[in-house]
């Protein structure tokens, strides 16, 4: 009986995580596409955002769309790798694993939105 309840708990958490990650992916893409309409398309956008910072050269395309692509790939991996995720448990509690995955996904989502807003502020 405990195996059945563990499977149901995993499916419930997986379904919830997949839904929320899908929402984050769509919001990330919508924000990045909206920012792409107003951002200056340059070869190196970093000096425009922060002139005092010297970092790697990053074009507007990679600046805006790298994080949404990472989120999309991770969402597809979560959807199609459900059985693999069920077998590859690292922690004792499934909820803790999903909480860590959610925190990591939220961090990437935050970076994506932050980059889009920074590019939007350039167009203002």
PDB file of C-alpha atoms in Angstrom:
ATOM      1  CA  UNK A   1       0.000   0.000   0.000  1.00  0.00           C
ATOM      2  CA  UNK A   2       2.742   2.599   0.717  1.00  0.00           C
ATOM      3  CA  UNK A   3       4.127   2.152  -2.814  1.00  0.00           C
ATOM      4  CA  UNK A   4       0.766   3.161  -4.263  1.00  0.00           C
ATOM      5  CA  UNK A   5       0.503   6.273  -2.073  1.00  0.00           C
ATOM      6  CA  UNK A   6       4.089   7.271  -2.935  1.00  0.00           C
ATOM      7  CA  UNK A   7       3.296   6.965  -6.643  1.00  0.00           C
ATOM      8  CA  UNK A   8       0.170   9.073  -6.207  1.00  0.00           C
ATOM      9  CA  UNK A   9       2.141  11.672  -4.272  1.00  0.00           C
ATOM     10  CA  UNK A  10       4.805  11.817  -6.957  1.00  0.00           C
ATOM     11  CA  UNK A  11       2.212  12.181  -9.713  1.00  0.00           C
ATOM     12  CA  UNK A  12       0.438  14.959  -7.830  1.00  0.00           C
ATOM     13  CA  UNK A  13       3.682  16.868  -7.226  1.00  0.00           C
ATOM     14  CA  UNK A  14       4.864  16.255 -10.792  1.00  0.00           C
ATOM     15  CA  UNK A  15       1.606  17.496 -12.270  1.00  0.00           C
ATOM     16  CA  UNK A  16       1.674  20.603 -10.077  1.00  0.00           C
ATOM     17  CA  UNK A  17       5.335  21.320 -10.874  1.00  0.00           C
ATOM     18  CA  UNK A  18       4.825  20.760 -14.605  1.00  0.00           C
ATOM     19  CA  UNK A  19       1.863  23.135 -14.702  1.00  0.00           C
ATOM     20  CA  UNK A  20       3.668  25.923 -12.843  1.00  0.00           C
ATOM     21  CA  UNK A  21       6.843  25.488 -14.876  1.00  0.00           C
ATOM     22  CA  UNK A  22       4.717  25.743 -18.030  1.00  0.00           C
ATOM     23  CA  UNK A  23       3.229  29.010 -16.786  1.00  0.00           C
ATOM     24  CA  UNK A  24       6.733  30.332 -16.056  1.00  0.00           C
ATOM     25  CA  UNK A  25       7.903  29.299 -19.530  1.00  0.00           C
ATOM     26  CA  UNK A  26       5.003  31.106 -21.206  1.00  0.00           C
ATOM     27  CA  UNK A  27       5.437  34.267 -19.146  1.00  0.00           C
ATOM     28  CA  UNK A  28       9.157  34.238 -19.822  1.00  0.00           C
ATOM     29  CA  UNK A  29       8.650  33.922 -23.574  1.00  0.00           C
ATOM     30  CA  UNK A  30       5.935  36.583 -23.671  1.00  0.00           C
ATOM     31  CA  UNK A  31       8.070  39.047 -21.715  1.00  0.00           C
ATOM     32  CA  UNK A  32      11.146  38.372 -23.834  1.00  0.00           C
ATOM     33  CA  UNK A  33       9.222  38.700 -27.092  1.00  0.00           C
ATOM     34  CA  UNK A  34       7.657  41.946 -25.917  1.00  0.00           C
ATOM     35  CA  UNK A  35      11.067  43.269 -24.909  1.00  0.00           C
ATOM     36  CA  UNK A  36      12.452  42.225 -28.289  1.00  0.00           C
ATOM     37  CA  UNK A  37      10.075  44.649 -29.968  1.00  0.00           C
ATOM     38  CA  UNK A  38      11.525  47.605 -28.059  1.00  0.00           C
ATOM     39  CA  UNK A  39      15.130  46.615 -27.364  1.00  0.00           C
ATOM     40  CA  UNK A  40      17.956  47.923 -29.514  1.00  0.00           C
ATOM     41  CA  UNK A  41      19.320  45.070 -31.640  1.00  0.00           C
ATOM     42  CA  UNK A  42      23.047  45.343 -31.205  1.00  0.00           C
ATOM     43  CA  UNK A  43      26.008  43.007 -31.206  1.00  0.00           C
ATOM     44  CA  UNK A  44      26.873  43.768 -27.583  1.00  0.00           C
ATOM     45  CA  UNK A  45      24.013  44.940 -25.368  1.00  0.00           C
ATOM     46  CA  UNK A  46      25.884  44.814 -22.053  1.00  0.00           C
ATOM     47  CA  UNK A  47      27.595  48.244 -22.353  1.00  0.00           C
ATOM     48  CA  UNK A  48      24.214  49.809 -23.063  1.00  0.00           C
ATOM     49  CA  UNK A  49      22.723  48.340 -19.887  1.00  0.00           C
ATOM     50  CA  UNK A  50      25.690  49.033 -17.592  1.00  0.00           C
ATOM     51  CA  UNK A  51      28.494  51.130 -19.134  1.00  0.00           C
ATOM     52  CA  UNK A  52      30.822  50.549 -16.174  1.00  0.00           C
ATOM     53  CA  UNK A  53      30.638  46.748 -16.384  1.00  0.00           C
ATOM     54  CA  UNK A  54      32.986  44.848 -18.601  1.00  0.00           C
ATOM     55  CA  UNK A  55      31.696  41.377 -19.315  1.00  0.00           C
ATOM     56  CA  UNK A  56      31.497  38.963 -22.180  1.00  0.00           C
ATOM     57  CA  UNK A  57      30.062  40.132 -25.482  1.00  0.00           C
ATOM     58  CA  UNK A  58      26.377  39.236 -25.626  1.00  0.00           C
ATOM     59  CA  UNK A  59      24.060  40.082 -28.476  1.00  0.00           C
ATOM     60  CA  UNK A  60      20.493  41.193 -27.916  1.00  0.00           C
ATOM     61  CA  UNK A  61      19.178  37.848 -29.164  1.00  0.00           C
ATOM     62  CA  UNK A  62      21.176  35.776 -26.701  1.00  0.00           C
ATOM     63  CA  UNK A  63      20.590  38.291 -23.901  1.00  0.00           C
ATOM     64  CA  UNK A  64      16.811  38.055 -24.263  1.00  0.00           C
ATOM     65  CA  UNK A  65      16.203  34.487 -25.353  1.00  0.00           C
ATOM     66  CA  UNK A  66      18.840  32.299 -23.656  1.00  0.00           C
ATOM     67  CA  UNK A  67      16.924  31.906 -20.396  1.00  0.00           C
ATOM     68  CA  UNK A  68      13.515  31.215 -22.008  1.00  0.00           C
ATOM     69  CA  UNK A  69      15.198  28.510 -24.092  1.00  0.00           C
ATOM     70  CA  UNK A  70      16.713  26.987 -20.924  1.00  0.00           C
ATOM     71  CA  UNK A  71      13.285  27.053 -19.252  1.00  0.00           C
ATOM     72  CA  UNK A  72      11.624  25.469 -22.291  1.00  0.00           C
ATOM     73  CA  UNK A  73      14.182  22.674 -22.494  1.00  0.00           C
ATOM     74  CA  UNK A  74      13.841  21.978 -18.770  1.00  0.00           C
ATOM     75  CA  UNK A  75      10.039  21.947 -19.055  1.00  0.00           C
ATOM     76  CA  UNK A  76      10.187  19.435 -21.908  1.00  0.00           C
ATOM     77  CA  UNK A  77      12.645  17.306 -19.949  1.00  0.00           C
ATOM     78  CA  UNK A  78      10.298  17.292 -16.954  1.00  0.00           C
ATOM     79  CA  UNK A  79       7.312  16.377 -19.123  1.00  0.00           C
ATOM     80  CA  UNK A  80       8.956  13.580 -21.085  1.00  0.00           C
ATOM     81  CA  UNK A  81      11.244  12.334 -18.315  1.00  0.00           C
ATOM     82  CA  UNK A  82       8.623  11.697 -15.647  1.00  0.00           C
ATOM     83  CA  UNK A  83       9.465   8.024 -15.209  1.00  0.00           C
ATOM     84  CA  UNK A  84      13.180   8.721 -15.113  1.00  0.00           C
ATOM     85  CA  UNK A  85      12.636  11.412 -12.476  1.00  0.00           C
ATOM     86  CA  UNK A  86      10.569   8.998 -10.409  1.00  0.00           C
ATOM     87  CA  UNK A  87      13.417   6.479 -10.348  1.00  0.00           C
ATOM     88  CA  UNK A  88      16.254   8.968  -9.820  1.00  0.00           C
ATOM     89  CA  UNK A  89      15.524  10.116  -6.291  1.00  0.00           C
ATOM     90  CA  UNK A  90      18.277  12.034  -4.554  1.00  0.00           C
ATOM     91  CA  UNK A  91      16.539  12.963  -1.322  1.00  0.00           C
ATOM     92  CA  UNK A  92      14.341  11.023   1.012  1.00  0.00           C
ATOM     93  CA  UNK A  93      11.342  13.341   0.607  1.00  0.00           C
ATOM     94  CA  UNK A  94       9.849  13.978  -2.813  1.00  0.00           C
ATOM     95  CA  UNK A  95       8.476  17.321  -1.717  1.00  0.00           C
ATOM     96  CA  UNK A  96      11.996  18.520  -0.883  1.00  0.00           C
ATOM     97  CA  UNK A  97      13.225  17.493  -4.341  1.00  0.00           C
ATOM     98  CA  UNK A  98      10.390  19.345  -6.028  1.00  0.00           C
ATOM     99  CA  UNK A  99      10.988  22.377  -3.788  1.00  0.00           C
ATOM    100  CA  UNK A 100      14.651  22.516  -4.819  1.00  0.00           C
ATOM    101  CA  UNK A 101      13.700  22.096  -8.490  1.00  0.00           C
ATOM    102  CA  UNK A 102      11.093  24.823  -8.107  1.00  0.00           C
ATOM    103  CA  UNK A 103      13.604  27.192  -6.544  1.00  0.00           C
ATOM    104  CA  UNK A 104      16.068  26.578  -9.376  1.00  0.00           C
ATOM    105  CA  UNK A 105      13.350  27.097 -11.997  1.00  0.00           C
ATOM    106  CA  UNK A 106      12.209  30.278 -10.251  1.00  0.00           C
ATOM    107  CA  UNK A 107      15.778  31.609 -10.280  1.00  0.00           C
ATOM    108  CA  UNK A 108      16.079  31.053 -14.044  1.00  0.00           C
ATOM    109  CA  UNK A 109      12.625  32.592 -14.527  1.00  0.00           C
ATOM    110  CA  UNK A 110      13.649  35.631 -12.460  1.00  0.00           C
ATOM    111  CA  UNK A 111      16.843  36.102 -14.479  1.00  0.00           C
ATOM    112  CA  UNK A 112      14.831  35.875 -17.700  1.00  0.00           C
ATOM    113  CA  UNK A 113      12.339  38.525 -16.589  1.00  0.00           C
ATOM    114  CA  UNK A 114      15.118  40.735 -15.203  1.00  0.00           C
ATOM    115  CA  UNK A 115      16.944  40.654 -18.519  1.00  0.00           C
ATOM    116  CA  UNK A 116      13.772  41.461 -20.452  1.00  0.00           C
ATOM    117  CA  UNK A 117      12.975  44.395 -18.168  1.00  0.00           C
ATOM    118  CA  UNK A 118      16.563  45.690 -18.502  1.00  0.00           C
ATOM    119  CA  UNK A 119      16.225  45.574 -22.285  1.00  0.00           C
ATOM    120  CA  UNK A 120      12.820  47.265 -22.084  1.00  0.00           C
ATOM    121  CA  UNK A 121      14.303  50.111 -20.025  1.00  0.00           C
ATOM    122  CA  UNK A 122      16.800  50.750 -22.825  1.00  0.00           C
ATOM    123  CA  UNK A 123      14.005  51.313 -25.294  1.00  0.00           C
ATOM    124  CA  UNK A 124      12.331  53.919 -23.071  1.00  0.00           C
TER     125      UNK A 124
END
